[in-house]
Structure formats: C-alpha cells, structure tokens
Short mmCIF file of C-alpha atoms and ligand atoms in Angstrom, two decimals:
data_model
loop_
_atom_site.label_atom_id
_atom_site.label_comp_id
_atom_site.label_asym_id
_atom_site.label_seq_id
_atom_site.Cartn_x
_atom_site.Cartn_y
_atom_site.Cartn_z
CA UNK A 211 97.66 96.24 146.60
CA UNK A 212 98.26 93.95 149.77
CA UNK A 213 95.75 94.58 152.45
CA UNK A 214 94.44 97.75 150.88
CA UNK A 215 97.81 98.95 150.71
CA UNK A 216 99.83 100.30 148.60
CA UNK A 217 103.16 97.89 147.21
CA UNK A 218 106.57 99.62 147.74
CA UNK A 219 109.85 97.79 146.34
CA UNK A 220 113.13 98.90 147.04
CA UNK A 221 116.45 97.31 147.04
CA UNK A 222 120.18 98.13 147.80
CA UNK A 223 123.33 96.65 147.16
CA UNK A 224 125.60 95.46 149.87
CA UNK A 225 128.79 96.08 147.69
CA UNK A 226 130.91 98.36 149.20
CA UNK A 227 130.87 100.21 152.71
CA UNK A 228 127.55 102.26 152.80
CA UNK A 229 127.83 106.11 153.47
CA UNK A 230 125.52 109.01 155.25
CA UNK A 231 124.38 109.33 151.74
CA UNK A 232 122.76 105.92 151.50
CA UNK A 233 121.41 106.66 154.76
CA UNK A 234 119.91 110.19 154.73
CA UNK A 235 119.01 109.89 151.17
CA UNK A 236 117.01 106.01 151.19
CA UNK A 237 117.24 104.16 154.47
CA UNK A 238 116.18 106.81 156.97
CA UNK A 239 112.97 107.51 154.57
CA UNK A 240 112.35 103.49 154.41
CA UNK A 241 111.54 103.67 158.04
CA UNK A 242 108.64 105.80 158.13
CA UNK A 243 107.33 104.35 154.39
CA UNK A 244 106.49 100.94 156.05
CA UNK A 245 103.88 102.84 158.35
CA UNK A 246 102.28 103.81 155.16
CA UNK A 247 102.51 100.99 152.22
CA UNK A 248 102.88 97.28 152.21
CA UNK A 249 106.83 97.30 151.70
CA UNK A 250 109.36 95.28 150.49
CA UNK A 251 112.97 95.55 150.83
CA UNK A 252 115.60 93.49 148.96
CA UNK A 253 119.16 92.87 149.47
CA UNK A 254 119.96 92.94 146.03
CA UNK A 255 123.00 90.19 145.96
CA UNK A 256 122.16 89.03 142.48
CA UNK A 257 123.09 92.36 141.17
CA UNK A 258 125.94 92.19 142.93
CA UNK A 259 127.77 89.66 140.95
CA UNK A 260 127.40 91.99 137.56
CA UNK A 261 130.98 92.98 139.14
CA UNK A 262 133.20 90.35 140.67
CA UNK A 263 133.11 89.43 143.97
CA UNK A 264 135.20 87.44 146.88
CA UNK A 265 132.59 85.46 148.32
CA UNK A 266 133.33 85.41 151.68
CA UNK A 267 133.11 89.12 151.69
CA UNK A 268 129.93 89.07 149.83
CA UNK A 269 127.71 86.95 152.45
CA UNK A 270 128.98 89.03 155.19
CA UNK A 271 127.90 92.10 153.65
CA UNK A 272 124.67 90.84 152.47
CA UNK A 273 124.05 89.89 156.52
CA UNK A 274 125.13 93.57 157.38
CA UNK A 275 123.30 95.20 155.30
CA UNK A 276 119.81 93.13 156.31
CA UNK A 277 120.96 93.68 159.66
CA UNK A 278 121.63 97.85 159.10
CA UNK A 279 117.85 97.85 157.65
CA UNK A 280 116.38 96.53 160.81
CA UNK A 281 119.00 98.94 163.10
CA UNK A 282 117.51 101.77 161.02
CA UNK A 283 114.23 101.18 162.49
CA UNK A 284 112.51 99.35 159.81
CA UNK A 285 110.52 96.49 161.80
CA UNK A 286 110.75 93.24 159.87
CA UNK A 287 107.48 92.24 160.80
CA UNK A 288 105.62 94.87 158.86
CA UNK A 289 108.51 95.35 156.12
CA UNK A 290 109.73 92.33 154.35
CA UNK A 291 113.58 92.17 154.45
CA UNK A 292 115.19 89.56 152.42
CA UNK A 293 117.84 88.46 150.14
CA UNK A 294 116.99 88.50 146.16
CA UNK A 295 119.12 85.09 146.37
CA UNK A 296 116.72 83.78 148.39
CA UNK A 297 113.44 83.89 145.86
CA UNK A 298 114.45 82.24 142.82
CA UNK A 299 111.44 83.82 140.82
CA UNK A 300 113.50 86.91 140.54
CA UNK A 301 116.25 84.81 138.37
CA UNK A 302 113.34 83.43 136.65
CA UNK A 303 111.00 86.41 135.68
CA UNK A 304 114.21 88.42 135.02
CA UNK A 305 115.15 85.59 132.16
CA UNK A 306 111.26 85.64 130.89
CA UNK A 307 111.42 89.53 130.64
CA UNK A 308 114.90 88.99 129.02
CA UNK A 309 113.02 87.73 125.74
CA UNK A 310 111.25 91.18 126.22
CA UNK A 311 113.39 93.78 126.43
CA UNK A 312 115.80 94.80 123.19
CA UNK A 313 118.89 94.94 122.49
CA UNK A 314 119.19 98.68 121.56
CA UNK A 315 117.36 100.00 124.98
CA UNK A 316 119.73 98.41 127.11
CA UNK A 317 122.95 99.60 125.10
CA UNK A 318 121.29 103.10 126.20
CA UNK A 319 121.74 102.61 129.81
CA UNK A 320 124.16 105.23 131.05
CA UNK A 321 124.99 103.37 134.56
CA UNK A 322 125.61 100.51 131.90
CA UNK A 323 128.07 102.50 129.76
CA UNK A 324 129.77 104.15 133.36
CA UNK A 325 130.63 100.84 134.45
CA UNK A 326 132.25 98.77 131.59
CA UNK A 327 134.12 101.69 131.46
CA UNK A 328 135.00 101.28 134.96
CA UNK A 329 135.40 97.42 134.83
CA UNK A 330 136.62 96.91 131.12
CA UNK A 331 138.13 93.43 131.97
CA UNK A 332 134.49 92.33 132.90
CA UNK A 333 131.94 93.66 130.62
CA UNK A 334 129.19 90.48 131.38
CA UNK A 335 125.96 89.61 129.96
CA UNK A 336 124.94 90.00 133.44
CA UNK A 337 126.04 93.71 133.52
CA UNK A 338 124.37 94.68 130.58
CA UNK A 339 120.95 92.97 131.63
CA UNK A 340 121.24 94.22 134.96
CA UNK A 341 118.07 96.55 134.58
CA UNK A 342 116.21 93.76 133.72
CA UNK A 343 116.96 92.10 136.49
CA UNK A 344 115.94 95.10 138.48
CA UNK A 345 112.47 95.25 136.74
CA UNK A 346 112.01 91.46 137.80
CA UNK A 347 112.64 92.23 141.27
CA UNK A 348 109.80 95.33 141.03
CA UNK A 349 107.64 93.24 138.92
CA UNK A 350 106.98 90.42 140.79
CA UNK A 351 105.47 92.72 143.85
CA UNK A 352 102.83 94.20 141.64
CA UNK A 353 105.03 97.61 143.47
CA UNK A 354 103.14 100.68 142.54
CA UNK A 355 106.34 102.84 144.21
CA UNK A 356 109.67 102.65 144.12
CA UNK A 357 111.54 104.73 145.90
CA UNK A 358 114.85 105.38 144.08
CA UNK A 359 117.89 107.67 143.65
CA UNK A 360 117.97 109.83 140.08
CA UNK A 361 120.89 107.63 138.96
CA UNK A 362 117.88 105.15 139.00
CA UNK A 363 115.16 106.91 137.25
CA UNK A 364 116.27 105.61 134.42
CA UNK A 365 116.15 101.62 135.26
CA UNK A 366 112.56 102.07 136.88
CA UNK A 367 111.85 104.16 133.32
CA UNK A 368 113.01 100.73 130.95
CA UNK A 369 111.02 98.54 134.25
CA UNK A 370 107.55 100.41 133.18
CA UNK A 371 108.48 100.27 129.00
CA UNK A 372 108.74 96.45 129.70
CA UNK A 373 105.97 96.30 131.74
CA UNK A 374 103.83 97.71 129.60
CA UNK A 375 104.83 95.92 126.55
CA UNK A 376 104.67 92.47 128.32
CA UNK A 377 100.83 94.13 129.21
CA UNK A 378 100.16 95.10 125.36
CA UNK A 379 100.52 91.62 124.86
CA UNK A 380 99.49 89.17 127.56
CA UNK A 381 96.82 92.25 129.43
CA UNK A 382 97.10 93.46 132.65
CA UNK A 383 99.58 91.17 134.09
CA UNK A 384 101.73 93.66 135.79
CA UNK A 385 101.40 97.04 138.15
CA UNK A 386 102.81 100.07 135.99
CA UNK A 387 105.34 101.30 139.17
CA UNK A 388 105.92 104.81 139.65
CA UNK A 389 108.37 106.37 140.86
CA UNK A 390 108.32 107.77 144.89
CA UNK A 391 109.59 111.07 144.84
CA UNK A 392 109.82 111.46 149.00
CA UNK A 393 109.98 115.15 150.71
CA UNK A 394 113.25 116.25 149.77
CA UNK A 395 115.14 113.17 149.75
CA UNK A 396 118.59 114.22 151.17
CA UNK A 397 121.27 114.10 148.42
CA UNK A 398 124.04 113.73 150.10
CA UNK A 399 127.21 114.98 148.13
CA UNK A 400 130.75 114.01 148.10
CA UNK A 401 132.60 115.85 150.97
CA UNK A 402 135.80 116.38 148.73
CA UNK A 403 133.79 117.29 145.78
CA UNK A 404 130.39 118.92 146.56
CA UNK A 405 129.57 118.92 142.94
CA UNK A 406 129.54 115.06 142.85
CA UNK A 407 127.32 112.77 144.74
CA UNK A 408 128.56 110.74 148.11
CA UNK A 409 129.56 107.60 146.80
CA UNK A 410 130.29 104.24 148.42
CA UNK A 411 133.11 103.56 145.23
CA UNK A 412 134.84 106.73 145.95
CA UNK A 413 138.07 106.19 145.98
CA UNK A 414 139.32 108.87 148.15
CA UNK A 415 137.80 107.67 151.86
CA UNK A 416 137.94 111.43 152.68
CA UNK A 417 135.07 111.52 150.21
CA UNK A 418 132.40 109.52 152.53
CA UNK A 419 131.51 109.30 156.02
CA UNK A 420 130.97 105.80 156.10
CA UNK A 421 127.96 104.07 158.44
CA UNK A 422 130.80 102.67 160.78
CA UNK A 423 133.15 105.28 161.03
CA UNK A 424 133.77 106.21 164.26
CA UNK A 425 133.19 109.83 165.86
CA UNK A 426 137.38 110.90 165.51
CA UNK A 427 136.81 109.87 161.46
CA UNK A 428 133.82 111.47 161.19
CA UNK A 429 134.83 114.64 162.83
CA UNK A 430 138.47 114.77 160.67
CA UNK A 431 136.33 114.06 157.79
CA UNK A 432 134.12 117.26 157.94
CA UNK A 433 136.91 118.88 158.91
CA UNK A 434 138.89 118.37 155.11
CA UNK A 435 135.82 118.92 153.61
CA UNK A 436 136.26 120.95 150.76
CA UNK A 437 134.27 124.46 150.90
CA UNK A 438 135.19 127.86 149.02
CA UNK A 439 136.63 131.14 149.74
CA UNK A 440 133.28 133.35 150.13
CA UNK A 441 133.86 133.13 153.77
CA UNK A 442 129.59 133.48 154.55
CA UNK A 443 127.16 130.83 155.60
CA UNK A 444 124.79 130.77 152.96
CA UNK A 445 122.39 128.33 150.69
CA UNK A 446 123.00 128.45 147.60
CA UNK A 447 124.16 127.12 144.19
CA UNK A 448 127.51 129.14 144.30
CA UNK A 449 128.58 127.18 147.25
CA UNK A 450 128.06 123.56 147.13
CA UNK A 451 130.28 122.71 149.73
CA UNK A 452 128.38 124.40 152.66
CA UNK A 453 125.16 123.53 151.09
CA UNK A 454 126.13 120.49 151.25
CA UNK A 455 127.32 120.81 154.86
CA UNK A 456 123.82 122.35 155.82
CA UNK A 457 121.72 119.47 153.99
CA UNK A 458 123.47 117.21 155.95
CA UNK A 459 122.64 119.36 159.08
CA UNK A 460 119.40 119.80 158.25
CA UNK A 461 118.89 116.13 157.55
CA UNK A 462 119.96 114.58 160.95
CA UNK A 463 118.54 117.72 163.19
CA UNK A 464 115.08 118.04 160.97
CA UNK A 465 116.06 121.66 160.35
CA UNK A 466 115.37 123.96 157.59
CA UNK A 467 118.09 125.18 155.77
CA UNK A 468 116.90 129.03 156.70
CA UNK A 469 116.69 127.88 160.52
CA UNK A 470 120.24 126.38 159.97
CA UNK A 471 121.76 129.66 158.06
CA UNK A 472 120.38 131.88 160.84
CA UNK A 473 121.58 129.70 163.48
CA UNK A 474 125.12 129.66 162.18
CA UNK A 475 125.22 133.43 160.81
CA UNK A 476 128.55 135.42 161.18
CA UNK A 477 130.43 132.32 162.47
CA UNK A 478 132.75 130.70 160.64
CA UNK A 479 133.32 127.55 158.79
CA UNK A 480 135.47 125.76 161.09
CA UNK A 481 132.14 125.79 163.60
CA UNK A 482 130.21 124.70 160.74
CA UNK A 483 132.02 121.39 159.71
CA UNK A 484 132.49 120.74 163.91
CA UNK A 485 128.39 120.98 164.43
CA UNK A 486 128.06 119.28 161.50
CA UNK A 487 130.92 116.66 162.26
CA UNK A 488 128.94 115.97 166.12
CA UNK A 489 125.53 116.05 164.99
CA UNK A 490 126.61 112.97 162.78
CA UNK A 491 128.40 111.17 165.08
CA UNK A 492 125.61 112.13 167.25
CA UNK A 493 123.29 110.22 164.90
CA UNK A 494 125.69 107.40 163.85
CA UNK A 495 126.73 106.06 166.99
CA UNK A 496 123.10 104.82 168.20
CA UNK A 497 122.66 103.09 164.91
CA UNK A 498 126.16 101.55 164.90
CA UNK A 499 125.28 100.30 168.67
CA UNK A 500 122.26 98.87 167.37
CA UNK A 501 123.83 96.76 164.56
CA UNK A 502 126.73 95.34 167.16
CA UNK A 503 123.42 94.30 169.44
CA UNK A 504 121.43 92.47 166.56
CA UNK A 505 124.36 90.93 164.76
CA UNK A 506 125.10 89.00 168.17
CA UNK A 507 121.65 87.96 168.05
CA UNK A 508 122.04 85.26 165.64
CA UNK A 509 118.93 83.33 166.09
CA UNK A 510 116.57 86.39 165.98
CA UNK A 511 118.16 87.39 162.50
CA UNK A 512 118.30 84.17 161.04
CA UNK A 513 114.17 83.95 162.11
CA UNK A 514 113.84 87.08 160.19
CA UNK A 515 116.06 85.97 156.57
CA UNK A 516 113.94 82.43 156.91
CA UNK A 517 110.40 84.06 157.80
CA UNK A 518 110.92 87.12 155.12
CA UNK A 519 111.76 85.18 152.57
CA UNK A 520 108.90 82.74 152.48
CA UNK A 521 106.57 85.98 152.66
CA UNK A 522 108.56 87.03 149.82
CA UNK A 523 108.49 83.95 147.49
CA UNK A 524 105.11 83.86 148.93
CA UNK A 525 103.77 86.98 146.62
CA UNK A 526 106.64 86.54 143.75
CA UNK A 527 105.59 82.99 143.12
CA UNK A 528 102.05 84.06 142.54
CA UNK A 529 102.90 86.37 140.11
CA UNK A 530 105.70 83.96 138.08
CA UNK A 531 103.17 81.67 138.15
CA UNK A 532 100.66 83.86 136.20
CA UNK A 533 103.50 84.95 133.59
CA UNK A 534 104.66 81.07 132.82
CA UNK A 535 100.83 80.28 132.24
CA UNK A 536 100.58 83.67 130.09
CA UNK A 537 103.42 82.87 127.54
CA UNK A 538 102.88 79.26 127.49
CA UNK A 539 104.63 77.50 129.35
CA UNK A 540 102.82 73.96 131.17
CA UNK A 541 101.14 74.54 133.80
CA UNK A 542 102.18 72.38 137.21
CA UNK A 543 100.20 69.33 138.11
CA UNK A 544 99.32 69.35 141.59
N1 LIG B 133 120.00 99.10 141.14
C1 LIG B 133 119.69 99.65 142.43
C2 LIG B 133 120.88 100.46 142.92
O1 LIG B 133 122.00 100.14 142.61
C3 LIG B 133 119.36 98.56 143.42
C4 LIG B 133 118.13 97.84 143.02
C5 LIG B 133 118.04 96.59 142.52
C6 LIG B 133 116.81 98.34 143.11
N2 LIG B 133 116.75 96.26 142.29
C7 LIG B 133 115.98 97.31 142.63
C8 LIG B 133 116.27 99.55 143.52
C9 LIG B 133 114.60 97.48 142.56
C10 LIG B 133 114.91 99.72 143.46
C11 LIG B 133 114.08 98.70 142.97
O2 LIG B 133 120.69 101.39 143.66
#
C-alpha cells in the first residue's frame, strides 16, 4: 500500500514495433488503473538485452515507448513511468533472488524454452533468469496486482513461489502479488491467423496493425485479413477470424459483441473489415498525433524520465535495503 492504495506493477518491452494488441489488450486498460491504485509502469530495457540488441535502436525505442504510455493517457504525475535501467535495485534484488530460485523451475519456463528455440545462437544466462528478473521488478513495489497477458501467468506464478519462499525464511518481507484479471482484456489475435495471438515478432507485417501504421496500412491490412467461408456475421468459436474482427470493434467503439453482430447482420465481410479498418484508424491517428507532439517536447519528457525515476528508486531502495539487512549483508553507515 502507498497512500491507502493499492500497488500495481506492470512493465513492457520496447523491442519490436508495438501492435493494436499491446494496445487494446494492456495500455488502453493502464489508463483508467492509475485512477484506482498507486501504479507503476516500467520500460523493461533490462529484459531487453536477454536477446541482442543494436543500441542505437534500443534507446530510441525505450524513449518511444515511455513517450506512447503518456500519449495513451496515462498522466505521469499520478503513474510512475520509468526505465528499469534507471533503478539499479532491480539488477540488484534480481541477483539476491537469483540465490533463491532453482535451477529446475526455471528450465520449466515455456516462454524460456520458445525462445532459445527461436534464438539458438544466443541461449544466455540472462535469458534463462529472465523471470527472475521480472519478479525483482514486481518485488521491489510491494505490487499487490499485476496486470499481465496469459503468456505471463506463468512468470508472475514463479514471482509469488519466490516470494513466498524468500518470506518462509526471512518473514514478511515481500507483498504476495496477484494477478489483475481486468474486464475482458481484449486479446487481440493475429489478423493472418486468428487462431494465434497479434504479435509484435510476427514475421508476416500483414499479421499486425502496428501503433504507427498509417490509415491506407491499416485499412489494406483488415482488408487481407484472413476470415472463412461461412459467409454470416457471427460470434463464435467456429470463426475466429470475424471474432476476432468484432473484438477489435468492440474494443475501440465500447460495443458488445451482440450490439456489433446486430449492427452488421446480413452484410457482408468486405463492410466488416472496412468498419473495422476506419474505426482503427479512427482511434490510432489521435494517439499517433499525440506521440509526434510530446516527442518534440524534449524538456517536458526528459522532466518526467528524471522525476519518475527518483520516485521509483525512491520505493525500490527501501525495500533492497530491507532484503540486504535480512540475508546479511552490512548495513550502510550514514
Ligand atoms: N515479461 C513481460 C512481457 O514480456 C514484461 C515485464 C517485465 C513485466 N517485468 C514485468 C510485466 C513485471 C509485468 C510485471 O510482457
């Protein structure tokens, strides 16, 4: 608790381009969770490096992405925004909770197993520890919620095991976090195979509207999108691809999916993917404006990555602090 409120941690990578999925599905819902808990909101670089990077790239994406979070509507005076780079306790609890966690849980780690299959020329230490990293970051709010996709579950899952074993030992040093399950989080599928989710790694672009594709792209894209040969307008398992197509409907309009079946009943799918293609470029292009305007306002972001940060080591410290004295390590002289 901060304030009487409730801790939220969340974090996102700024690898790759990031699609409608990462914004229906997380960022959109970060907005309106600031009104409610004490929030923080990491740009997870550190986890970035688990897979190589060109550095140049890397800093300009990590600016982008703080810079997307505060275009979304999250006001980084309530929220904090920062960079995990930025607060060196989350190096240092993550190595502390490295002498915690075994050997065997983290060889269990699917998204571990996915990607040094996916990067076999680069299977690091870093890689394989990355969920420990991860519970650092939640750790060190004392977060009771943390909002995160399924392909996460199981991270924040090994985060509470640790937790509570570090607990066992030392007593209550750390929150327990839980999960946030929001109202229908949006999962936003792949728009050339609705069976799979919307990816920022896709390699087929057709695959993802991405966050700065303009309204032509966007509109092409739903236009390829791959449906089925039922020829209705309905919700439902058999037809992923216009499910799909309505979730994402539904998601930017506030719809239901019944509201949007009746509404597009007896027309045909070429007037679905159009609506659909509009309403996101509809909802896209104020966002993209927004993120042109703040990125030329260099001084007002750079207040925000300095202020942010030092609330952010602020709370982290205080909790390294209390794990260093509890496993016995010298206490600073003041
Ligand atoms: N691993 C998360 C992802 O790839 C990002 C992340 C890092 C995160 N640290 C976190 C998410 C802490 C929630 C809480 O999506």
């Amino acid at each position: 608790m901060i304030d009487g409120k409730k801790v939220l941690f969340s974090g996102m990578q700024s690898t790759g381009n990031l699609t409608l999925g990462n914004y229906l599905g997380a960022l959109k819902n970060w907005v309106a969770l600031a009104d409610e808990y004490e929030c923080f909101y990491c740009v997870v670089d550190e986890h970035s490096i688990t897979v190589r990077q060109d550095p140049a790239v890397l800093r300009k994406r990590a600016r982008a992405l703080l810079i997307l979070y505060i275009a979304a509507g999250i006001d980084p005076d309530k929220a904090c925004l920062y960079y995990q780079s930025h607060v060196s306790a989350h190096a240092e609890l993550a190595w502390i909770l490295n002498c915690f966690t075994y050997m065997g849980e983290m060889n269990r780690m699917t998204q571990f197993k996915d990607k040094s299959a996916k990067h076999a020329d680069n299977i690091n230490v870093g890689l394989f520890a990355y969920p420990v990293l991860m519970a650092a970051d939640i750790l060190l709010y004392q977060a009771d919620l943390v909002p995160v996709g399924s392909d996460q579950l199981q991270h924040l899952e090994i985060c509470r095991d640790i937790a509570q074993r570090f607990n066992n030992i030392y007593g209550d040093v750390f929150t327990i976090p839980e999960a946030y399950i929001g109202k229908a989080g949006a999962r936003i599928m792949s728009l050339q195979n609705p069976e799979k989710k919307m990816s920022k790694s896709d390699e087929n672009p057709n695959a993802s509207i991405y966050l700065m594709d303009d309204r032509d792209t966007i509109i092409r894209k739903f236009r390829r999108a791959v449906t089925d040969s039922e020829g209705q307008i309905a919700y439902r398992d058999e037809q992923p691809g216009i499910r799909n197509l309505l979730d994402i409907y539904c998601a930017c309009t506030g719809k239901t999916p019944d509201d949007a079946v009746a509404e597009f009943s007896g027309r045909g799918y070429g007037d679905l993917k159009s609506a659909v293609g509009e309403i996101v470029a509809d909802t896209l292009d104020p966002l993209q404006k927004r993120c042109a305007e703040l990125t030329k306002d260099k001084g007002y972001i750079d207040s925000v990555i300095k202020n942010n940060a030092e609330k952010a080591s602020f709370y982290a410290t205080k909790t390294l602090r209390k794990v260093q004295h509890k496993i016995g390590f010298p206490d600073r002289i003041r």
